[in-house]
Amino acid sequence: MSIETCLIEVSGIVQGIGYRPFVYSLATSIGIKGTVQNLGDAGVRIIAVGTRDKVNLFIEKLKSNKPKLCVYDSFIVKWNVKQSTLPQKFEIIKSSNEKLGAGFSYLPPDIAICDQCVNELLHSNDIRRKDYPFNSCVDCGPRFTVIDKLPYDRPNTVMRDFPFCDECLNDYLSPDDRRFHAQTTCCHYCGPKYLLYDKNGDELPYSSHSEIVKFVAQQIEEGKIVAIKGIGGTHIACSTKNDKVLLRLREVKGKRKYKPFAIMAKDIESILSFAHVNEKEKELLESFRRPIVLLDKSSDYDLSEWVSPKLHNIGVMLPYAGVHYMLFEYLKDSTIVMTSANPSNYPMFIENDEIISKLPYVDFFLLHNRTIYQRCDDSVLRINNIDNKYSIKFLRRSRGWVPEPLIAHVDIGNKTLLAVGGEMHLIPSLMKGNRIIPTQYIGTVTLMETLDFMLNAIKHFTDLYQVKIDSIAYDLHPQYMTSTSINEISDFFGANSYTAFQHHKAHIASVALEHQIDPEEEILGLAIDGTGYGDDKSIWGGEIFGGKIYSLERVAHNERFYLPGGDLAVKYPLRTLLSFLVKNYTDDEIFNILPQISLQHTSEESIRFVLAQLRSKKLPSTFITSSTGRFLDAVSFFLNLCAEQTFEGEPAIKLESHAYNVKEKEPCIDFQWKGDELNLSNIFPQINEYKKSFSTHAIASAVQKALGRSYGLRLNEYAEERGVDKVLISGGVSFNQIITKNIVEEINTKRISVFFNEKVSPGDGGISVGQLYLLSLRY
């Protein structure tokens, strides 16, 4: 039979996942000769020489037996390619900066340490691997956080600072070794090392990693606070059962009065001792992504209340780096707090000197000498059960997912678009062709340091993929730093234009893109959140839209009410509550029904001043809102649950937790639509009356259920009237399972499909994806 030469070019996730070793092993097992080569756009080129039957078998198995993380976006086969000389064997050859020119490739995310590497780390007799926290192989280890350019080869990563020892080089070059062409592989003799420092920054002498980690475990159990540098940033670690150290940590971290801390547990069995875990949550916890998952506390919950105060759930993750597994070998407890070391709204600390100098409250520092090229915070999500289906809700999409793309159903060709999002929980996104790549989590951009982090993170992607930004999408709000700086951002990237999009329409557009809904199709959208600048220059947050995705019109909304003091009303929900009460009560009546917490942060004189302001109706338009989040804050305050917002969304979050698993009889709460406006203020007299005979738990549950039903009924009516069969729901309030579940229950789902965000956050972390979709429809 004749020998033929075949060129195979693949794009997608094909670098950084052991693809070349897989191709090599497959080719040699079949008897194919030729080469495999990484390319400069993260694609891979294969030359396969053999009989047509063998090459066809090779192609078939490339598709059917590919590595588990491999994703093909394009798989191009060209036969009868001319070669100057026929190869005598199959080999992995030097990477090229050349690009495929078709498709769009991308790297895998950082991958949790695999079981084989954990076994070597903890149980083997291999002196190079045992107790070595940076143990990795072709199937695991950091990717996104260590690479500075493509193709994905060791010299293009921070591992170039750690030349192979002879034995690691031999592993790297051995086809039968699972470290064959594993770019982050290393050992005790040639790889990065952890060092231990005291609170003064003085290095403490220890002869081995095991001694250092054992000492750190002892200090955590004795009530000390330890900073641990990891894969994409730095964690603060302490006991989950020691109230004293947790209260100390809350005090020294500043804005952490009640904000929950994430924790790390040794294994699933440990988690089951204090929380419920369903099958989907277990799957995600144990996946290579290793996110923080919000889990419902069980009746056996035995951790300190100060880990997750006054909430029904707790954020938990499993170990994902070697140092984590080593810690649990020495800890007596099976859980530790693992919260971000940086102050709120600041980028994560990744430089050792900065970590030591900016964390004066830390007792010990466990720091390594491997550069973190890109910060990447832990991902956070929860699983909602809606209509008997598990639905992923991202609070933060970052480590474990970045830089995986979303696939759009529109293609902008060779253009490259950027969307920067809003202001809070920022995750910018880039689009090329029909791929959208969200960056890592940036945070809330109100500081120059965070804005610089955002710009550098975006630049890393443009450098990595060697693209130039053509146009930028941003939020309509005129006071967001991303809006006030849009000229500078545009100049920084050399963009030709920029366009503002309304916040809540971008929320709905993000759902449309995720579910690839035809832009010419009429839909209904419900956007429910805390804040967003509206087309009428007031603050929206409870809106129903109708129309095509690129021309949505506001068809209904919540009752509009004042936020006296603007952001002060967000911080102190009493102010928002007063805005509702003045519509139904006199001042003296209001003072008679205000809850006990009313004077915690203000005086009677101040309350009367706010009431006078509200009755004068002379507040600026920017203090007018239809926000669902602020309404829920007011209910939370009226039920004596939360007097001050110490973290974003706290009053509404506590309201949901207060209603968790209510078994008692609930009152009948009645929301009324007045035309196209949902009346909110008439709820408070009902709550006041029901306080006499129902618990606050029952009232909290009833209010949220009734709110959900009222939205669902109106959406169902509009869908019938307009002949629409798709409803899209987004915004931060859609995290609330009580509300969303009741929305869906009132919609005729036999005829109408309901869509939520599942691949990006329904909060402001998903805004940029919607902005990109809207911008792309103009091309």
Coordinates of N, CA and C in Angstrom, one line a residue, residues 574-730:
L574 N -32.1 51.6 57.0 CA -33.2 52.3 57.6 C -33.7 53.4 56.7
R575 N -32.7 54.1 56.0 CA -33.1 55.2 55.2 C -34.0 54.8 54.1
T576 N -33.7 53.6 53.5 CA -34.6 53.1 52.4 C -36.0 52.7 53.0
L577 N -36.0 52.1 54.2 CA -37.2 51.8 54.8 C -38.1 53.0 55.0
L578 N -37.5 54.1 55.5 CA -38.3 55.3 55.7 C -38.9 55.8 54.4
S579 N -38.2 55.6 53.3 CA -38.8 56.0 52.0 C -40.1 55.3 51.7
F580 N -40.2 54.1 52.1 CA -41.5 53.3 52.0 C -42.5 53.7 53.0
L581 N -42.1 53.9 54.3 CA -43.0 54.1 55.3 C -43.7 55.4 55.2
V582 N -43.0 56.5 54.7 CA -43.7 57.8 54.6 C -44.9 57.8 53.7
K583 N -45.0 56.7 52.9 CA -46.2 56.7 52.0 C -47.4 56.1 52.7
N584 N -47.2 55.6 53.9 CA -48.4 54.9 54.6 C -48.6 55.4 56.0
Y585 N -47.6 56.1 56.6 CA -47.7 56.5 58.0 C -47.2 57.9 58.2
T586 N -47.7 58.5 59.3 CA -47.2 59.8 59.8 C -45.9 59.6 60.5
D587 N -45.2 60.7 60.8 CA -43.9 60.5 61.4 C -44.0 59.9 62.8
D588 N -45.0 60.3 63.6 CA -45.1 59.7 64.9 C -45.5 58.2 64.8
E589 N -46.3 57.8 63.8 CA -46.6 56.4 63.6 C -45.4 55.6 63.2
I590 N -44.5 56.2 62.4 CA -43.3 55.6 62.0 C -42.4 55.3 63.2
F591 N -42.3 56.2 64.1 CA -41.4 56.0 65.3 C -42.0 54.9 66.2
N592 N -43.3 54.7 66.1 CA -43.9 53.6 66.9 C -43.7 52.2 66.4
I593 N -43.4 52.2 65.1 CA -43.3 50.8 64.5 C -41.9 50.5 64.0
L594 N -40.9 51.4 64.2 CA -39.5 51.1 63.8 C -39.0 50.0 64.7
P595 N -38.2 49.1 64.1 CA -37.6 48.0 64.9 C -36.5 48.5 65.9
Q596 N -36.1 47.6 66.8 CA -35.2 47.9 67.8 C -33.9 48.4 67.3
I597 N -33.4 48.0 66.2 CA -32.1 48.3 65.7 C -32.0 49.7 65.1
S598 N -33.1 50.4 65.1 CA -33.2 51.7 64.4 C -32.2 52.8 64.9
L599 N -31.9 52.8 66.1 CA -31.0 53.8 66.7 C -29.6 53.4 66.8
Q600 N -29.3 52.2 66.2 CA -27.9 51.7 66.4 C -26.9 52.6 65.7
H601 N -27.2 53.2 64.6 CA -26.3 54.0 63.8 C -26.8 55.4 63.5
T602 N -27.8 55.8 64.2 CA -28.3 57.2 63.9 C -29.1 57.7 65.2
S603 N -29.6 58.9 65.1 CA -30.4 59.5 66.2 C -31.8 59.8 65.7
E604 N -32.7 60.0 66.7 CA -34.0 60.4 66.4 C -34.1 61.7 65.6
E605 N -33.2 62.6 65.9 CA -33.1 63.9 65.2 C -32.8 63.6 63.7
S606 N -31.8 62.7 63.4 CA -31.4 62.4 62.1 C -32.6 61.8 61.3
I607 N -33.3 60.9 62.0 CA -34.4 60.2 61.3 C -35.5 61.2 60.9
R608 N -35.8 62.2 61.8 CA -36.8 63.2 61.5 C -36.3 64.1 60.3
F609 N -35.0 64.3 60.2 CA -34.5 65.1 59.1 C -34.7 64.4 57.8
V610 N -34.4 63.1 57.8 CA -34.6 62.3 56.6 C -36.1 62.2 56.2
L611 N -37.0 62.1 57.2 CA -38.4 62.1 56.9 C -38.9 63.4 56.3
A612 N -38.3 64.5 56.8 CA -38.7 65.8 56.2 C -38.2 65.9 54.8
Q613 N -37.0 65.4 54.5 CA -36.5 65.4 53.1 C -37.4 64.6 52.2
L614 N -37.8 63.4 52.7 CA -38.7 62.5 51.9 C -40.0 63.2 51.6
R615 N -40.6 63.8 52.6 CA -41.9 64.4 52.4 C -41.8 65.7 51.5
S616 N -40.6 66.3 51.5 CA -40.5 67.5 50.6 C -40.4 67.1 49.1
K617 N -40.0 65.8 48.9 CA -39.8 65.3 47.5 C -38.9 66.1 46.7
K618 N -37.8 66.7 47.3 CA -36.9 67.5 46.6 C -35.5 66.8 46.5
L619 N -35.5 65.5 46.5 CA -34.2 64.8 46.4 C -33.9 64.7 44.9
P620 N -32.6 64.6 44.5 CA -32.2 64.6 43.1 C -32.7 63.3 42.4
S621 N -32.8 63.3 41.1 CA -33.3 62.1 40.4 C -32.4 60.9 40.5
T622 N -31.1 61.1 40.8 CA -30.2 60.0 41.0 C -30.4 59.3 42.3
F623 N -31.3 59.9 43.2 CA -31.7 59.2 44.4 C -33.0 58.5 44.3
I624 N -33.5 58.4 43.1 CA -34.7 57.7 42.8 C -34.4 56.3 42.2
T625 N -35.0 55.3 42.7 CA -34.7 53.9 42.2 C -35.9 53.0 42.1
S626 N -35.7 51.9 41.4 CA -36.7 50.9 41.3 C -36.0 49.5 41.7
S627 N -35.0 49.7 42.6 CA -34.1 48.5 42.9 C -34.8 47.5 43.7
T628 N -34.8 46.2 43.2 CA -35.3 45.1 44.0 C -34.4 44.8 45.2
G629 N -33.0 45.0 45.0 CA -32.1 44.7 46.1 C -32.3 45.7 47.3
R630 N -32.6 47.0 47.0 CA -32.8 48.0 48.0 C -34.2 47.7 48.7
F631 N -35.2 47.2 48.0 CA -36.4 46.9 48.6 C -36.2 45.7 49.6
L632 N -35.5 44.7 49.2 CA -35.2 43.6 50.1 C -34.4 44.1 51.3
D633 N -33.5 45.0 51.1 CA -32.7 45.6 52.3 C -33.7 46.2 53.3
A634 N -34.7 46.9 52.8 CA -35.6 47.6 53.7 C -36.5 46.5 54.5
V635 N -36.9 45.5 53.8 CA -37.6 44.4 54.5 C -36.7 43.8 55.6
S636 N -35.5 43.5 55.2 CA -34.5 43.0 56.2 C -34.4 43.8 57.4
F637 N -34.3 45.1 57.2 CA -34.2 46.1 58.4 C -35.5 46.0 59.2
F638 N -36.6 46.1 58.5 CA -37.9 46.1 59.2 C -38.1 44.9 60.0
L639 N -37.5 43.8 59.6 CA -37.6 42.5 60.4 C -36.5 42.4 61.4
N640 N -35.8 43.5 61.6 CA -34.7 43.6 62.7 C -33.5 42.7 62.4
L641 N -33.2 42.5 61.1 CA -32.2 41.5 60.8 C -30.8 42.2 60.5
C642 N -30.8 43.4 59.9 CA -29.6 44.0 59.5 C -29.7 45.5 59.5
A643 N -28.9 46.2 60.3 CA -29.0 47.7 60.4 C -27.9 48.4 59.6
E644 N -26.9 47.6 59.2 CA -25.8 48.2 58.4 C -25.2 47.2 57.4
Q645 N -25.0 47.7 56.2 CA -24.4 46.8 55.2 C -22.9 46.8 55.4
T646 N -22.3 45.7 55.9 CA -20.9 45.7 56.0 C -20.2 44.9 54.9
F647 N -21.0 44.3 54.1 CA -20.5 43.7 52.8 C -21.6 43.8 51.8
E648 N -21.3 43.7 50.5 CA -22.2 44.0 49.5 C -23.3 43.0 49.5
G649 N -24.6 43.5 49.5 CA -25.8 42.6 49.5 C -26.1 42.1 50.9
E650 N -25.5 42.4 51.9 CA -25.6 41.8 53.2 C -27.1 41.8 53.7
P651 N -27.8 42.9 53.8 CA -29.2 42.8 54.3 C -30.1 41.8 53.5
A652 N -30.0 41.8 52.2 CA -30.8 40.9 51.4 C -30.4 39.5 51.6
I653 N -29.1 39.3 51.7 CA -28.5 37.9 51.9 C -29.0 37.4 53.2
K654 N -29.0 38.2 54.3 CA -29.5 37.8 55.6 C -31.0 37.5 55.6
L655 N -31.7 38.2 54.7 CA -33.1 38.0 54.6 C -33.4 36.6 54.0
E656 N -32.6 36.2 53.0 CA -32.8 34.9 52.4 C -32.4 33.8 53.4
S657 N -31.3 34.0 54.1 CA -30.9 33.0 55.1 C -31.9 32.9 56.3
H658 N -32.5 34.0 56.6 CA -33.5 34.0 57.7 C -34.8 33.2 57.3
A659 N -35.0 33.1 56.0 CA -36.2 32.4 55.5 C -35.8 30.9 55.2
Y660 N -34.6 30.5 55.4 CA -34.2 29.2 55.0 C -34.9 28.1 55.7
N661 N -35.5 27.2 55.0 CA -36.1 25.9 55.5 C -37.2 26.2 56.5
V662 N -38.0 27.2 56.3 CA -39.1 27.5 57.2 C -40.2 26.4 57.2
K663 N -40.6 25.9 58.3 CA -41.5 24.8 58.4 C -42.9 25.3 58.9
E664 N -42.9 26.5 59.6 CA -44.1 26.9 60.2 C -45.1 27.6 59.2
K665 N -46.3 27.9 59.7 CA -47.3 28.6 58.8 C -46.8 30.0 58.5
E666 N -47.0 30.3 57.2 CA -46.6 31.7 56.7 C -47.8 32.5 56.4
P667 N -47.6 33.9 56.6 CA -48.7 34.8 56.3 C -48.9 34.9 54.8
C668 N -50.0 35.5 54.4 CA -50.3 35.7 53.0 C -49.9 37.1 52.6
I669 N -48.8 37.3 51.9 CA -48.4 38.6 51.5 C -48.9 38.9 50.1
D670 N -49.4 40.1 49.9 CA -50.1 40.4 48.6 C -49.4 41.6 47.9
F671 N -48.7 41.3 46.9 CA -48.1 42.3 46.0 C -49.2 42.7 44.9
Q672 N -49.3 43.9 44.6 CA -50.2 44.4 43.6 C -49.5 45.1 42.5
W673 N -49.9 44.8 41.2 CA -49.4 45.6 40.1 C -50.4 46.7 39.9
K674 N -49.9 48.0 39.7 CA -50.7 49.1 39.3 C -50.3 49.5 37.9
G675 N -51.0 49.0 37.0 CA -50.6 49.1 35.6 C -49.3 48.3 35.4
D676 N -48.3 49.0 34.9 CA -47.0 48.3 34.7 C -46.0 48.6 35.8
E677 N -46.5 48.9 37.0 CA -45.6 49.2 38.1 C -46.0 48.3 39.3
L678 N -45.0 47.6 39.8 CA -45.3 46.7 41.0 C -45.2 47.5 42.3
N679 N -46.3 47.6 43.0 CA -46.4 48.3 44.2 C -45.6 47.6 45.3
L680 N -44.6 48.3 45.9 CA -43.8 47.7 47.0 C -44.1 48.3 48.3
S681 N -44.5 49.6 48.4 CA -44.7 50.3 49.7 C -45.9 49.7 50.5
N682 N -46.9 49.1 49.8 CA -48.0 48.5 50.5 C -47.7 47.2 51.2
I683 N -46.5 46.7 51.0 CA -46.1 45.5 51.7 C -45.8 45.7 53.2
F684 N -45.3 46.9 53.5 CA -44.8 47.2 54.8 C -46.0 47.3 55.9
P685 N -47.1 47.8 55.6 CA -48.2 47.7 56.5 C -48.6 46.2 56.7
Q686 N -48.5 45.4 55.7 CA -48.9 44.0 55.9 C -47.8 43.4 56.8
I687 N -46.5 43.7 56.6 CA -45.5 43.1 57.5 C -45.7 43.5 58.9
N688 N -46.0 44.8 59.1 CA -46.2 45.4 60.4 C -47.4 44.7 61.1
E689 N -48.4 44.4 60.4 CA -49.6 43.7 61.0 C -49.2 42.2 61.3
Y690 N -48.5 41.6 60.4 CA -48.2 40.2 60.6 C -47.2 39.9 61.7
K691 N -46.4 41.0 62.1 CA -45.4 40.8 63.2 C -46.1 40.4 64.5
K692 N -47.4 40.7 64.6 CA -48.1 40.4 65.8 C -48.4 38.9 66.0
S693 N -48.4 38.2 64.9 CA -48.8 36.8 65.0 C -48.0 35.8 64.3
F694 N -47.0 36.3 63.6 CA -46.1 35.4 62.9 C -44.6 35.7 63.2
S695 N -43.8 34.7 63.1 CA -42.3 34.9 63.4 C -41.7 35.6 62.2
T696 N -40.6 36.3 62.5 CA -39.9 37.0 61.4 C -39.4 36.0 60.3
H697 N -39.1 34.8 60.7 CA -38.7 33.7 59.7 C -39.8 33.5 58.7
A698 N -41.0 33.3 59.3 CA -42.2 33.1 58.4 C -42.5 34.3 57.5
I699 N -42.4 35.5 58.0 CA -42.7 36.7 57.2 C -41.6 36.8 56.2
A700 N -40.3 36.6 56.5 CA -39.2 36.8 55.5 C -39.5 35.8 54.4
S701 N -39.8 34.6 54.7 CA -40.1 33.6 53.6 C -41.3 34.0 52.8
A702 N -42.4 34.5 53.4 CA -43.6 34.8 52.7 C -43.4 36.0 51.7
V703 N -42.6 37.0 52.2 CA -42.3 38.2 51.3 C -41.6 37.8 50.1
Q704 N -40.5 37.0 50.2 CA -39.7 36.6 49.1 C -40.5 35.7 48.1
K705 N -41.3 34.8 48.7 CA -42.1 33.9 47.8 C -43.1 34.8 47.0
A706 N -43.7 35.7 47.7 CA -44.8 36.5 47.1 C -44.2 37.4 46.0
L707 N -43.0 38.0 46.3 CA -42.3 38.8 45.3 C -42.0 38.0 44.0
G708 N -41.5 36.8 44.2 CA -41.2 35.9 43.1 C -42.4 35.6 42.3
R709 N -43.5 35.3 43.0 CA -44.8 35.0 42.3 C -45.3 36.2 41.5
S710 N -45.2 37.4 42.1 CA -45.7 38.6 41.4 C -44.9 38.8 40.1
Y711 N -43.6 38.6 40.1 CA -42.8 38.7 38.8 C -43.2 37.6 37.9
G712 N -43.4 36.4 38.3 CA -43.7 35.3 37.5 C -45.1 35.4 36.8
L713 N -46.0 35.9 37.6 CA -47.4 36.1 37.0 C -47.4 37.1 35.9
R714 N -46.7 38.3 36.2 CA -46.7 39.3 35.2 C -45.9 38.9 33.9
L715 N -44.8 38.2 34.1 CA -44.1 37.7 33.0 C -44.9 36.7 32.1
N716 N -45.7 35.9 32.8 CA -46.5 34.9 32.2 C -47.6 35.7 31.3
E717 N -48.2 36.7 31.9 CA -49.2 37.5 31.3 C -48.6 38.2 30.0
Y718 N -47.5 38.8 30.2 CA -46.8 39.5 29.0 C -46.5 38.5 27.9
A719 N -46.0 37.3 28.3 CA -45.6 36.3 27.3 C -46.9 35.9 26.5
E720 N -48.0 35.7 27.2 CA -49.2 35.3 26.5 C -49.7 36.5 25.6
E721 N -49.6 37.7 26.1 CA -50.1 38.8 25.3 C -49.2 39.0 24.0
R722 N -47.9 38.9 24.2 CA -47.0 39.2 23.1 C -46.6 38.0 22.3
G723 N -47.1 36.8 22.6 CA -46.7 35.6 21.8 C -45.3 35.2 22.0
V724 N -44.7 35.5 23.2 CA -43.3 35.3 23.4 C -43.2 33.9 24.1
D725 N -42.1 33.1 23.8 CA -42.0 31.9 24.5 C -40.6 31.7 25.1
K726 N -39.9 32.8 25.3 CA -38.6 32.8 26.0 C -38.6 33.9 27.0
V727 N -38.2 33.6 28.3 CA -38.0 34.6 29.4 C -36.6 34.4 29.9
L728 N -35.9 35.6 29.9 CA -34.5 35.6 30.4 C -34.4 36.3 31.7
I729 N -33.8 35.7 32.7 CA -33.7 36.3 34.0 C -32.3 36.5 34.5
S730 N -31.9 37.7 34.9 CA -30.5 38.0 35.4 C -30.5 39.0 36.4

